[in-house]
Coordinates of C-alpha atoms in Angstrom, one line a residue:
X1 CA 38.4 7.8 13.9
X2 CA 39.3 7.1 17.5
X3 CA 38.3 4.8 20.2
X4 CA 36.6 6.3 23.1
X5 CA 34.2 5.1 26.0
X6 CA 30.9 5.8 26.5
X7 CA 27.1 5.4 27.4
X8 CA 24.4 4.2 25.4
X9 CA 21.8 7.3 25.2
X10 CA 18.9 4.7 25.4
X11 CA 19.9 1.9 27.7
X12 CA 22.9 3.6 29.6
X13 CA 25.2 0.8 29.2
X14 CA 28.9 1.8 28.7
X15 CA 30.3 0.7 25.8
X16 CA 33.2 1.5 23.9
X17 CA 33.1 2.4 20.5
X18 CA 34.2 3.8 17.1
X19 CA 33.8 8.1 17.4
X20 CA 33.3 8.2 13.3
X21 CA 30.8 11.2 12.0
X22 CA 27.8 9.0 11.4
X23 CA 27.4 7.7 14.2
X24 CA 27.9 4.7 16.7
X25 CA 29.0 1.4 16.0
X26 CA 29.8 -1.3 18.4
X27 CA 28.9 -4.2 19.9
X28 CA 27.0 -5.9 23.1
X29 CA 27.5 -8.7 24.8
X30 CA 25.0 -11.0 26.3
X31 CA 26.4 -13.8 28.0
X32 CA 28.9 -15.9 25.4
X33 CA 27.4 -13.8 22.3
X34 CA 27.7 -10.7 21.3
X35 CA 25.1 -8.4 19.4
X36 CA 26.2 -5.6 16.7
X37 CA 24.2 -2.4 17.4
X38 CA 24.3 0.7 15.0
X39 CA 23.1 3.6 16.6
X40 CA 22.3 1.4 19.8
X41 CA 19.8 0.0 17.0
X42 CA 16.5 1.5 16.5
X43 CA 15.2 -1.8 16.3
X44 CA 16.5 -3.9 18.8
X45 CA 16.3 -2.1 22.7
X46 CA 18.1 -4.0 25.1
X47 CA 17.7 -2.3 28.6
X48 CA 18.7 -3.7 32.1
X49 CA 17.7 -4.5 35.9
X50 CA 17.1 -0.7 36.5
X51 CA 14.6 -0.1 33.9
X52 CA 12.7 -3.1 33.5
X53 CA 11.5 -6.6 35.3
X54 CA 12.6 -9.6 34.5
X55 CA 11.0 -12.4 32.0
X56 CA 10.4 -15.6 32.3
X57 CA 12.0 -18.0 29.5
X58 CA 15.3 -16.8 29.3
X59 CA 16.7 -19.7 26.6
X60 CA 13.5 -18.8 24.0
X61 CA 14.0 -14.8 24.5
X62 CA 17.8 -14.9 23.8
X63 CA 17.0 -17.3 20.4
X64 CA 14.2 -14.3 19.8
X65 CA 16.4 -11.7 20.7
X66 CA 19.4 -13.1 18.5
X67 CA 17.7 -13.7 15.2
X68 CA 15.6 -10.4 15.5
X69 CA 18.8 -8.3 16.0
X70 CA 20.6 -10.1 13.3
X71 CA 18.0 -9.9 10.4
X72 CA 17.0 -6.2 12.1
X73 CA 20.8 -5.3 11.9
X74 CA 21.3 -6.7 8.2
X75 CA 18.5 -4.4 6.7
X76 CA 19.7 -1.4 8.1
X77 CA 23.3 -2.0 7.1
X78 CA 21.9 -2.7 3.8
X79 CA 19.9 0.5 3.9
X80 CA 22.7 2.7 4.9
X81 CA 25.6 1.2 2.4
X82 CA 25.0 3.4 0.0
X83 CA 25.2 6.7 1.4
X84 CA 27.3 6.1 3.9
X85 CA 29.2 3.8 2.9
X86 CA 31.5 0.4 4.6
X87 CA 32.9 1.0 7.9
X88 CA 36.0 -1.1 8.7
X89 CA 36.4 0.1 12.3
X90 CA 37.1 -3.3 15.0
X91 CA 34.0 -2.9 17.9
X92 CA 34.9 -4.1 21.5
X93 CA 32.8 -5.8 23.9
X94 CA 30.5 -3.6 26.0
X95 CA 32.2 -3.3 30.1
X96 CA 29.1 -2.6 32.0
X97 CA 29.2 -1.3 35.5
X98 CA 27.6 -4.0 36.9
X99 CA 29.1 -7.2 35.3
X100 CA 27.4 -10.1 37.5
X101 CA 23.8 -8.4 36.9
X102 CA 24.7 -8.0 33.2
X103 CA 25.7 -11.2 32.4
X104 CA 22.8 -12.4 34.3
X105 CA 20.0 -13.2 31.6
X106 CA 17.2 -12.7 34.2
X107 CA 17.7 -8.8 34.2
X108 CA 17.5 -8.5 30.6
X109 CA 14.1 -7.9 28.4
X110 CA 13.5 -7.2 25.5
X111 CA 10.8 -4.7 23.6
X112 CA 10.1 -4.8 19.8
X113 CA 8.4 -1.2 19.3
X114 CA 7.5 -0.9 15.6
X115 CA 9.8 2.2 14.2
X116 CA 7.8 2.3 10.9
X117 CA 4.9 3.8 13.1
X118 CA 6.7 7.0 13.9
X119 CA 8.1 9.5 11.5
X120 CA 12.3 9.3 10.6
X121 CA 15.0 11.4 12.4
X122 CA 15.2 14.5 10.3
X123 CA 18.9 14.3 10.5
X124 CA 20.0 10.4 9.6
X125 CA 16.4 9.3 8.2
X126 CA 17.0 6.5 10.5
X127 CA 13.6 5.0 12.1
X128 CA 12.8 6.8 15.8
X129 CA 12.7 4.8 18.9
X130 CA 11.4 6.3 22.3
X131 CA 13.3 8.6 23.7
X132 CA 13.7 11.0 21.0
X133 CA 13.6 15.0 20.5
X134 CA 10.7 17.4 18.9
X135 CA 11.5 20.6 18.2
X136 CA 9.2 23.0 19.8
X137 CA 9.3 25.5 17.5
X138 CA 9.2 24.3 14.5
X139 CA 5.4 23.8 12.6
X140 CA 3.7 22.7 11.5
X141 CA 5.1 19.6 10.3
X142 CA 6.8 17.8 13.4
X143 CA 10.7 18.1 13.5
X144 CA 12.1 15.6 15.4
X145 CA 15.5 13.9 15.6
X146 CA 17.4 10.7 16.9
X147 CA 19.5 11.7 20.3
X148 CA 22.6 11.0 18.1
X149 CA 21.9 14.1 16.1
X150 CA 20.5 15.7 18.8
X151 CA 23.8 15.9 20.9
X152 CA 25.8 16.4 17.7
X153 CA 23.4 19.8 17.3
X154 CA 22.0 19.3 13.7
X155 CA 20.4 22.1 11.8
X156 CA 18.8 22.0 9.0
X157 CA 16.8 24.9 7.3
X158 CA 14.6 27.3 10.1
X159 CA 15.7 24.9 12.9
X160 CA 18.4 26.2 15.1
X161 CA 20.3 24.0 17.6
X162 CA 19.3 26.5 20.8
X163 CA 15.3 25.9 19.6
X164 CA 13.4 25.0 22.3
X165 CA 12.5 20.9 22.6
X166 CA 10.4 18.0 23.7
X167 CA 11.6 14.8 25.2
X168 CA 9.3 12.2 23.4
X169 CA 8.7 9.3 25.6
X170 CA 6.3 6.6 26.7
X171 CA 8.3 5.7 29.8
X172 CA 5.2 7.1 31.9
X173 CA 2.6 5.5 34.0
X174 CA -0.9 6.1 33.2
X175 CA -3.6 4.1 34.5
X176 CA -1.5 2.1 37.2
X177 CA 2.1 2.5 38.4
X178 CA 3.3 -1.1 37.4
X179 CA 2.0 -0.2 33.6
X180 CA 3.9 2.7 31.1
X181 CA 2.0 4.2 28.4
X182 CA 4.3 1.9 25.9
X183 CA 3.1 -1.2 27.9
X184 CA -1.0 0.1 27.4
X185 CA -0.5 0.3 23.6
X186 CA 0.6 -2.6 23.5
X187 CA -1.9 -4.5 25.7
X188 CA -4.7 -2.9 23.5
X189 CA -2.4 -3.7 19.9
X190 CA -2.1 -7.3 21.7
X191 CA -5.6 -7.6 22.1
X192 CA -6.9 -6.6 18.9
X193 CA -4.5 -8.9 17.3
X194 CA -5.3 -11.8 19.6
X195 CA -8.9 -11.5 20.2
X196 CA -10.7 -10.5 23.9
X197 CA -9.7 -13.7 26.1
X198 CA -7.3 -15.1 24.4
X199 CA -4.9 -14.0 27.4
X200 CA -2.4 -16.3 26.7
X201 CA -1.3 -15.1 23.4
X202 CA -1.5 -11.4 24.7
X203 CA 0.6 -12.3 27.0
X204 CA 3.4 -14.0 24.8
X205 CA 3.0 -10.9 22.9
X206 CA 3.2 -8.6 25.5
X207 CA 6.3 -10.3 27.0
X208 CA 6.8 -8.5 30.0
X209 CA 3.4 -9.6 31.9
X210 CA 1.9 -12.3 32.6
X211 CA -1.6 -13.7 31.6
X212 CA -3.2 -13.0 35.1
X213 CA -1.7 -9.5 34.9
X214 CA -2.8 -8.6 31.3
X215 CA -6.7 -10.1 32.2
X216 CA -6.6 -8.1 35.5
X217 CA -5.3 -4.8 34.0
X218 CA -7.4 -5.1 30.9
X219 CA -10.5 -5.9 32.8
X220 CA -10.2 -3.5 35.8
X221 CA -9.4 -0.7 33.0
X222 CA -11.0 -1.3 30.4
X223 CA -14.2 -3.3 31.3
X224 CA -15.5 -2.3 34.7
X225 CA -14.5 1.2 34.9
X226 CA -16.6 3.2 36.3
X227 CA -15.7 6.1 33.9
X228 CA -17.1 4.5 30.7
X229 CA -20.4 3.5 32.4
X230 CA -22.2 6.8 31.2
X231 CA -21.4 5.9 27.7
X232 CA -21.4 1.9 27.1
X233 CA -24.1 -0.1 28.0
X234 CA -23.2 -3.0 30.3
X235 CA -23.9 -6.5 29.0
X236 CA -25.9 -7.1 31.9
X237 CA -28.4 -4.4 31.3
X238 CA -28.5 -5.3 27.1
X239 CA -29.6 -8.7 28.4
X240 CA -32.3 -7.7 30.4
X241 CA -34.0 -5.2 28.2
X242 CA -33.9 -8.0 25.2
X243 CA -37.0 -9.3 24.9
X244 CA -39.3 -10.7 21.9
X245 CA -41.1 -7.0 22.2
X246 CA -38.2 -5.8 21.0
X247 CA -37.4 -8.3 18.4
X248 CA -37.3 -6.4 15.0
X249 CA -39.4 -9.4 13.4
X250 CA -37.9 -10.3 9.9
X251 CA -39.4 -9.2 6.6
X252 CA -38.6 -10.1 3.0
X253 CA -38.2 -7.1 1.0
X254 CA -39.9 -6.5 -2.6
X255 CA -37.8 -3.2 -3.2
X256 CA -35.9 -3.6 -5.3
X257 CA -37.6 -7.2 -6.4
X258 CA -35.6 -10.2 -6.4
X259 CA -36.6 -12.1 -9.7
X260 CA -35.4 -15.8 -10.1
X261 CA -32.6 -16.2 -12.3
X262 CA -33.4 -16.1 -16.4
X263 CA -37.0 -14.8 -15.6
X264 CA -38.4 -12.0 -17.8
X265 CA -38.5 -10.0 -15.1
X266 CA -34.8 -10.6 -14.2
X267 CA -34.2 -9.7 -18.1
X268 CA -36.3 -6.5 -17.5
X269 CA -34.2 -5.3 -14.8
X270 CA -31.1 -5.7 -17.0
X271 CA -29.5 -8.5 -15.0
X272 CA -29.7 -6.7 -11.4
X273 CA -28.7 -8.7 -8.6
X274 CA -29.7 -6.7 -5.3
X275 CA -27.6 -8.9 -3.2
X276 CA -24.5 -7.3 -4.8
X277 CA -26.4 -4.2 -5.6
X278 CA -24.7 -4.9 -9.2
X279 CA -25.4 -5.7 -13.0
X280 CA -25.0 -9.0 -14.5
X281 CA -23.5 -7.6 -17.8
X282 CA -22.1 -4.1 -17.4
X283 CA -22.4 -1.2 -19.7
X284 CA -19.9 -1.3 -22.0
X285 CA -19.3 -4.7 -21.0
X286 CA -16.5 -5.4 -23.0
X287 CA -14.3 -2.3 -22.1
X288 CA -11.7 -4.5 -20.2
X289 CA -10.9 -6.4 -23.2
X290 CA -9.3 -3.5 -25.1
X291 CA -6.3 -4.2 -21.8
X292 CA -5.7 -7.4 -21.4
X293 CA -2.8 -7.4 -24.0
X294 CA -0.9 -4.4 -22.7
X295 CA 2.1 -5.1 -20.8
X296 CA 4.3 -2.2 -19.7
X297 CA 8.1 -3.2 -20.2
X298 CA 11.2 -1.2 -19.7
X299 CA 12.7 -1.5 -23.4
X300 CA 9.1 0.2 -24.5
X301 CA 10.0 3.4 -26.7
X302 CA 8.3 6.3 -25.7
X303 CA 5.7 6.4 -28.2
X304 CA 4.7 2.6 -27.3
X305 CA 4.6 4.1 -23.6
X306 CA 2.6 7.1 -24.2
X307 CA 0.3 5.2 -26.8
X308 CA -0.2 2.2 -23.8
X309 CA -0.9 5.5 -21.5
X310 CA -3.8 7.3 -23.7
X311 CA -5.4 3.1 -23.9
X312 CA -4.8 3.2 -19.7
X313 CA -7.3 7.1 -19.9
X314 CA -9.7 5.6 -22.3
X315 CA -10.5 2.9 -19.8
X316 CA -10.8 5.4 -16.8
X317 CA -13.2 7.5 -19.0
X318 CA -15.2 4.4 -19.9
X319 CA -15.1 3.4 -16.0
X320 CA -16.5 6.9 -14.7
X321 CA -19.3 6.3 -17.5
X322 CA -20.2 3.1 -16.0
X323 CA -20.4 4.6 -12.4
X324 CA -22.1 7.8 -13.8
X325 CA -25.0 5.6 -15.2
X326 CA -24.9 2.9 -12.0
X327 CA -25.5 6.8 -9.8
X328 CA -28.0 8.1 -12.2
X329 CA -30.1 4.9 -11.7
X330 CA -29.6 4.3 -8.2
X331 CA -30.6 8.0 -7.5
X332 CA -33.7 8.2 -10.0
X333 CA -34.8 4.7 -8.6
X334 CA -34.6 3.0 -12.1
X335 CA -34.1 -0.2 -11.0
X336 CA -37.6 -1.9 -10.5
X337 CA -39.2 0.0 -14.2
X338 CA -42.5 -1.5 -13.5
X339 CA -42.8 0.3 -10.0
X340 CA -41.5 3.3 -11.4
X341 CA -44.0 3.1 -14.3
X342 CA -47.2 2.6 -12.2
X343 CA -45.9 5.1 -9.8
X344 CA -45.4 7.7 -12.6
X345 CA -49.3 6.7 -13.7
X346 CA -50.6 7.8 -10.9
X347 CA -50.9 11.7 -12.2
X348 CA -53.6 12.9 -14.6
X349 CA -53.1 13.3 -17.9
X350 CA -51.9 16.3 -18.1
X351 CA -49.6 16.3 -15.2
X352 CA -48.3 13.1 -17.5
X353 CA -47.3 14.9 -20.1
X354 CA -45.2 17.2 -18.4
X355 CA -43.9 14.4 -16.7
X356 CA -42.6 12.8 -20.5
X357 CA -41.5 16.2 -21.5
X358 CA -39.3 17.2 -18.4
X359 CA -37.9 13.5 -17.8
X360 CA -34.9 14.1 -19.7
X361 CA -33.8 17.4 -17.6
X362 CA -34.4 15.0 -14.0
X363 CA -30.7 14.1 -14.6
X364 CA -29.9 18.4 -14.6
X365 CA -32.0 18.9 -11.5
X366 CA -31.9 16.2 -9.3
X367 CA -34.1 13.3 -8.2
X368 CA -35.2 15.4 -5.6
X369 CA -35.8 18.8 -7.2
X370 CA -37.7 16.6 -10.2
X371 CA -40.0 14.7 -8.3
X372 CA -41.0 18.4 -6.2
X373 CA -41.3 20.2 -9.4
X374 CA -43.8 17.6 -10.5
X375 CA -45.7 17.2 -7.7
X376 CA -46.2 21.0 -7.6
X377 CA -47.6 21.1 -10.8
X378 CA -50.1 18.0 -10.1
X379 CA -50.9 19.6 -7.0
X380 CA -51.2 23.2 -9.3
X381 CA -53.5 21.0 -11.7
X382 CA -55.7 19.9 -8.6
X383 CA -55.8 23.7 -7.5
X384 CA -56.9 24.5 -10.6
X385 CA -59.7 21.5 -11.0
X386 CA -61.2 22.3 -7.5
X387 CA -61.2 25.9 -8.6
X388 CA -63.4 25.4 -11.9
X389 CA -65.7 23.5 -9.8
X390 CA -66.1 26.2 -7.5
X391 CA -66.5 28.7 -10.3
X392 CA -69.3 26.4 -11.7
X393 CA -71.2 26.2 -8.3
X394 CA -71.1 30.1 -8.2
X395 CA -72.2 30.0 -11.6
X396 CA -75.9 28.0 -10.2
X397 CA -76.1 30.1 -8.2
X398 CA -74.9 27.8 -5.2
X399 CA -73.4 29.8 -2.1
X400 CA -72.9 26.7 1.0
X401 CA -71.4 23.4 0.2
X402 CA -74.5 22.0 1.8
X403 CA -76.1 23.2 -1.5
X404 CA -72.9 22.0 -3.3
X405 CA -73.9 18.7 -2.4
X406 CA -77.3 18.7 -3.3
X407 CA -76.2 20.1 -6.6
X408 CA -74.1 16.8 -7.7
X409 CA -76.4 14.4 -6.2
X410 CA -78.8 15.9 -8.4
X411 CA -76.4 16.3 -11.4
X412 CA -75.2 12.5 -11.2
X413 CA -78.8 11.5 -11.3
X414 CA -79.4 13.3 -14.5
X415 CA -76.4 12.0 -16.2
X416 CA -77.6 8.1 -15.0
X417 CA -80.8 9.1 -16.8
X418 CA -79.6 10.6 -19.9
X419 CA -77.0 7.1 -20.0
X420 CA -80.6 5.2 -19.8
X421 CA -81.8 6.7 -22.6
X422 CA -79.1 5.6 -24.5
X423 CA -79.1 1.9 -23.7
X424 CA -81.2 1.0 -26.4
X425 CA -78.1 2.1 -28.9
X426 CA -76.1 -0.6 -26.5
X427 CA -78.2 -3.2 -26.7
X428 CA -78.9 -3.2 -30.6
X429 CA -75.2 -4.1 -31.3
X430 CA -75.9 -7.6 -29.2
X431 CA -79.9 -7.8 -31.0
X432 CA -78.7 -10.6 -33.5
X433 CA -76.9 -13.2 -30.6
X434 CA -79.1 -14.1 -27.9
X435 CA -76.5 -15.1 -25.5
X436 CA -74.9 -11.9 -25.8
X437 CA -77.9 -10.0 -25.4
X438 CA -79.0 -12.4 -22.6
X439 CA -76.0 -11.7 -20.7
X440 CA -76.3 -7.4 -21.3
X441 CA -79.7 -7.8 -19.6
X442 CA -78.8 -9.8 -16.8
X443 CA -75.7 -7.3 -16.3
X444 CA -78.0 -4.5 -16.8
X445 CA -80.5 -5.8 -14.0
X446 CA -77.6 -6.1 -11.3
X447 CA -76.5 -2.8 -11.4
X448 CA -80.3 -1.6 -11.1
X449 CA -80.3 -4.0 -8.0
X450 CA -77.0 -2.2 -6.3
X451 CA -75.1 -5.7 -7.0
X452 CA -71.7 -5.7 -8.4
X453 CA -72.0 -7.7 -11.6
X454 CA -69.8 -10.5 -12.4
X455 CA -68.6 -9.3 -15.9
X456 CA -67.8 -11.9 -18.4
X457 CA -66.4 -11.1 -21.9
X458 CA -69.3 -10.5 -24.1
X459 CA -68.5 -11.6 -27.8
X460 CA -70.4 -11.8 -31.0
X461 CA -69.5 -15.0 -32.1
X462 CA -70.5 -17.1 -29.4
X463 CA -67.4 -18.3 -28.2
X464 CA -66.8 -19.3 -24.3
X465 CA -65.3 -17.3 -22.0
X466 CA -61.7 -18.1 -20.7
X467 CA -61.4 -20.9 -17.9
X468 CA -59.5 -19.7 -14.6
X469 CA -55.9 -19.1 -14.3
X470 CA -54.0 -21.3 -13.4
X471 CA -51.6 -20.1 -10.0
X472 CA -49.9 -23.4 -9.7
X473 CA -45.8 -22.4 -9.6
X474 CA -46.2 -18.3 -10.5
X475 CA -44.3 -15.9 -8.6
X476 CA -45.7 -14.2 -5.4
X477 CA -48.6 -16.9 -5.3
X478 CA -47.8 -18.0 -2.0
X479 CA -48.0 -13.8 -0.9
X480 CA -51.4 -14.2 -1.4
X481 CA -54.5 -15.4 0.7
X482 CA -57.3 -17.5 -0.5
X483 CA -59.6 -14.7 -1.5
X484 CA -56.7 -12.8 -3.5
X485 CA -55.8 -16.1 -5.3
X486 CA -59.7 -16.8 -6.3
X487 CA -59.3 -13.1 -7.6
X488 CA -56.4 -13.5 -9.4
X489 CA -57.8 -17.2 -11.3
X490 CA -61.1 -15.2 -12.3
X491 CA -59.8 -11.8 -13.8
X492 CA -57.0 -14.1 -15.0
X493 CA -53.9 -11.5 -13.2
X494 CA -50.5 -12.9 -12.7
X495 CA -49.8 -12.5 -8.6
X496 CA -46.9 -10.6 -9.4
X497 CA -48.9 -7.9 -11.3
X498 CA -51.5 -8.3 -9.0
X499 CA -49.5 -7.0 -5.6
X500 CA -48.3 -4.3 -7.8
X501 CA -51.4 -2.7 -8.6
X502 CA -52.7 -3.7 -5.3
X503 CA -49.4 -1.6 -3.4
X504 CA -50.0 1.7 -5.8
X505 CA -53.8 1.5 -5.2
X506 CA -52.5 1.3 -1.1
X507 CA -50.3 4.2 -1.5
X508 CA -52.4 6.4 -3.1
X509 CA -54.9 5.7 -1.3
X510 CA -52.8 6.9 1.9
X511 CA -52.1 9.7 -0.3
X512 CA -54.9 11.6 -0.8
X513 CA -57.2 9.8 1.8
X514 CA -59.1 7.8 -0.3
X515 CA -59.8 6.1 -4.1
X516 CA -62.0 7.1 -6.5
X517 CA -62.7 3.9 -9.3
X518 CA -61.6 6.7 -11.9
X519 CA -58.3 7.6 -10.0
X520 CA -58.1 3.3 -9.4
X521 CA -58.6 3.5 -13.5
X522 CA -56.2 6.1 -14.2
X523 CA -53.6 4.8 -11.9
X524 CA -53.5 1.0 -13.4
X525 CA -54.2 1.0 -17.4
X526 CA -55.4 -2.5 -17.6
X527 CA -58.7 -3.5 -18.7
X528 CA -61.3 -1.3 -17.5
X529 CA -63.0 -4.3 -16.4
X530 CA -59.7 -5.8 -14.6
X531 CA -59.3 -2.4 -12.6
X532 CA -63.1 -2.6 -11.8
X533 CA -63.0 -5.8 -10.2
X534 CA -59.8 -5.1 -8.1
X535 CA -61.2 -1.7 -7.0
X536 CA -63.9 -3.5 -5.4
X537 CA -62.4 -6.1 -4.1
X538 CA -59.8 -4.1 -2.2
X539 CA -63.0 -1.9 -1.2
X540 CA -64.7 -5.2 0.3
X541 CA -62.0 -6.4 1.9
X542 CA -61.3 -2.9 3.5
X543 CA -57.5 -2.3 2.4
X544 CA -58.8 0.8 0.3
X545 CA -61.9 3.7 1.2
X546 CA -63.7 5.7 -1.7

C-alpha cells in the first residue's frame, strides 16, 4: 500500500489515506478528536459549510456524533474482519482546504440516513448511502454500487463497466427550495414516529430545522394544500355536516347471540365467544401438548431431529384441521344452531328432506351454491303445488280466478261442515268429566262467535292447569314490552325462544308477503296450541299479515 491524498467522494474533504484494494481507510478530525471512517463510513456523513446549515447545540451533536460513529464504526469493522481481514496501515489527520471553517463546529451537521433501508453495494455488500450508482441496464433486479466500486470499475456477471448509469440522490428540492427530498422523508418518518404536533420532538429528530420550520412546512404542504382538497375532506366541513341525523344510533346485536357465561346456551354454541370470534375449548384441544417437551439441541442425532420434525408436521396438519372446521362453520353460519334450525324449518316437508339428504355435500358446493340449490327446489315444489291447484280448478270446470275464488270459499265451507259432523266423536272422549266437557263447549261456542279462544289444557283427570311463568331474571325479558311479557307468562315461552320464533315468523313473512297459521305451524314445531296463540298475537299487534 501507499499513502496518497485525496477527496472524500461524499463530503469532498481531502484527506489522506491508505490506497489498499478494499478500500479507504482514514481518519477525520473535528476539532481536538478525530473520527475513523471506512469507506467515508456509510453510516456516519459528515458534510460541511457548502452543503449544509448549521445546528444549533454544537457540545450535544459532537457527544451524538462521537458515540454514533464509534459504535457505527465497531460493527462494520466487525462485519468486515473476516473477509477481509486486519489492516495495520497508520491513518493521518484530514487537511481540509478551509481549516478555520473546518475546525469551526458551527459548519458541521450531521445526518443519520438508515443504510438497512436500501439494498447493499453489489460489489463490497457494504450498506449504500446517497449518492450512489444504478446501473441502467441491468434488470430487472436493481444493480447498484458504492462510488468506491464505481470508480474502481467493478463487473460482475452481464454488467459491464461502460453500462450506462444513474446517480442516486436525494440532494433535490421538491416542494420548497430550503427542503431536499432526504429532508421530506424525514419530516414525514419524524412525524409518524412523534405524533402530529408534537413539533418539538420532530424537530430534535430532524436536526437540521427548527420547530417553527417543521410546523410551517408540514402544515403549508401537507395540511392546507390546495392540491389534496379534491380528495380529503377538511375538518371544517366534517364538523358541519355532523349532526344527530347522521348519528348511526347504537344497536346491540343478537347475531351471533351473546349467551352469559356457563348458560346452556353458551354450552350449545360449543363455548363461542363472539367478542374474539373464537372457541372456548378448541377442537382437538389438547394437540399442543404432544410439544411442549420437544426441545431442539445441537448434539440431537439425526434420527432424534427428523423424528422431532415429523411431531413439528403432525401439529401443522392438526392446526389446518382446526382452521378448516373454524371456515366451514363460519361460512355455513353454524354458529347460532337454533337460528339455523328454525331457519332450515321454514321449507315444507318435502323440500326438508332434501334438505337432510344433501346437507352433507354443502361442504362440496359451497354455502352459497347450497342454499340456491335448495331454494330452487322449494321454489320447484311451490311451482308444482300452484300447478296441481290449477289443474284441479280446470278439472271443475273453473276458467277465471273470479270463479277460482268462489270455488274455495265454497269448498272451505264444506270441509267446516263435514268437521261439524264429526264433533260428536270429539266430544264423547270428554262425556265422563264435566269440567272437561264444560270447557270443549265453551271452546266450541267462541269459535262459532268469530272469538279467539283462550285454550287451556284439557285433561281427563281433573287436574289444574299450569300457573304463569315466571319472567323474573330470564334472558331477553327486558327485550320485551308488556304485552309480549303477558304472552310469554300465559303460553309459558321462555323470552329467549320467544324472539326467536317471533324473528323467523318476521322474515318469512317479508318473504313471501304474508303468513298462513299452517306455514306459522310448519315453520315453529312447538305445540300447535303455542304456535296458535303467537300467530295471533303477532297478527293483532300488526308485526305479521295473513
Amino acid at each position: 500500500t501507499t499513502m496518497v491524498s485525496s477527496v472524500c467522494f461524499l463530503c469532498e474533504v481531502p484527506v489522506q489515506c491508505m490506497d489498499d484494494p478494499f478500500g479507504f481507510k482514514a481518519e477525520v478530525v473535528i476539532g481536538d478528536e478525530s473520527f475513523p471512517l471506512y469507506r467515508c463510513t456509510p453510516f456516519l456523513t459528515i458534510y460541511t459549510n457548502q452543503h449544509m446549515s448549521t445546528i444549533n447545540n454544537n457540545e450535544r451533536f459532537l457527544a451524538e456524533a462521537e458515540a454514533i460513529s464509534e459504535s457505527r464504526h465497531q460493527m462494520q469493522t466487525m462485519s468486515s474482519t473476516d473477509n477481509r481481514g486486519k489492516s495495520n496501515a497508520t491513518s493521518h489527520p484530514v487537511q481540509p482546504e478551509d481549516t478555520d471553517a473546518h475546525n469551526n463546529h458551527n459548519h458541521l451537521i450531521f445526518t443519520d440516513d438508515d443504510p438497512f433501508d436500501k439494498p447493499p453495494c453489489r460489489g463490497c455488500s457494504s450498506y449504500l448511502v446517497e449518492p450512489y450508482v444504478k446501473c441502467a441496464e441491468c434488470g430487472p433486479s436493481p444493480f447498484v454500487l458504492c462510488l468506491q466500486c464505481f470508480t474502481r470499475g467493478y463487473e460482475y456477471k452481464k454488467h459491464q463497466s461502460d453500462h450506462k448509469y444513474e446517480i442516486m440522490t436525494s440532494d433535490f428540492p421538491i416542494l420548497e427550495p430550503g427542503w431536499t427530498a432526504q429532508e421530506e422523508m424525514a419530516l414525514l418518518e419524524a412525524v409518524l414516529d412523534c405524533g402530529f404536533g408534537n413539533w418539538q420532538d420532530v424537530a430534535y429528530q430532524m436536526r437540521t430545522k427548527t420547530k417553527e420550520e417543521c410546523e410551517g412546512h408540514y402544515m403549508k404542504n401537507f395540511i392546507n394544500n390546495p392540491l389534496f382538497s379534491s380528495t380529503l375532506l377538511s375538518l371544517r366541513q366534517m364538523e358541519e355536516a355532523r349532526s344527530p341525523d347522521t348519528a348511526i344510533p347504537f344497536k346491540p346485536t343478537d347475531d351471533p347471540p351473546r349467551p352469559s357465561f356457563d348458560s346452556q346456551l353458551s354450552r350449545d354454541m360449543a363455548g363461542y365467544m363472539p367478542a374474539r370470534a373464537d372457541f372456548m375449548e378448541e377442537f382437538d384441544n389438547y394437540a399442543e401438548w404432544d410439544l411442549k417437551d420437544i426441545d431442539f439441541v445441537d448434539d440431537d442425532s439425526d434420527i432424534l431431529h427428523a423424528l422431532k420434525i415429523a411431531v413439528v408436521d403432525i401439529y401443522h396438519s392438526r392446526l389446518k384441521e382446526r382452521q378448516r372446521r373454524k371456515k366451514i362453520i363460519r361460512d355455513h353460519g353454524l354458529i347460532n344452531l337454533r337460528k339455523f334450525q328454525i331457519l332450515e324449518r321454514r321449507y315444507p316437508k318435502v323440500v326438508q328432506d332434501l334438505y337432510d339428504a344433501m346437507r352433507r355435500f354443502a361442504r362440496v358446493i359451497g354455502p352459497l351454491e347450497h342454499d340456491k340449490f335448495i331454494e330452487s327446489h322449494a321454489l320447484e315444489f311451490e311451482l308444482r303445488k300452484e300447478i296441481r291447484r290449477l289443474q284441479e280448478y280446470r278439472s271443475e270446470g273453473i276458467q277465471t280466478f273470479c270463479g277460482a275464488k268462489v270455488y274455495e270459499q265454497v269448498k272451505q265451507a264444506r270441509e267446516d261442515e263435514r268437521n261439524k259432523r264429526n264433533m260428536l266423536c270429539e266430544v264423547l272422549q270428554y262425556i265422563h268429566d264435566s269440567r272437561a266437557c264444560q270447557q270443549w263447549l265453551h271452546k266450541q261456542a267462541a269459535i262459532d262467535a268469530g272469538i279467539t279462544p283462550i285454550i287451556t289444557t284439557i285433561t281427563t283427570s281433573g287436574r289444574r292447569s299450569a300457573p304463569p311463568l315466571n319472567l323474573t331474571g330470564l334472558p331477553g325479558t327486558e327485550k320485551l314490552n308488556e304485552r309480549e311479557k303477558e304472552l310469554c307468562q300465559v303460553v309459558r315461552l321462555v323470552p329467549g325462544a320467544y324472539l326467536e320464533y317471533k324473528q323467523a315468523l318476521l322474515n318469512e313473512c317479508q318473504r313471501q308477503g304474508g303468513l298462513r297459521l299452517a306455514q306459522a305451524r310448519s315453520l315453529i314445531k312447538i305445540d300447535v296450541n303455542k304456535t296458535r296463540k303467537i300467530y295471533d298475537f303477532l297478527i293483532k299487534e300488526g308485526y305479521i299479515n295473513k
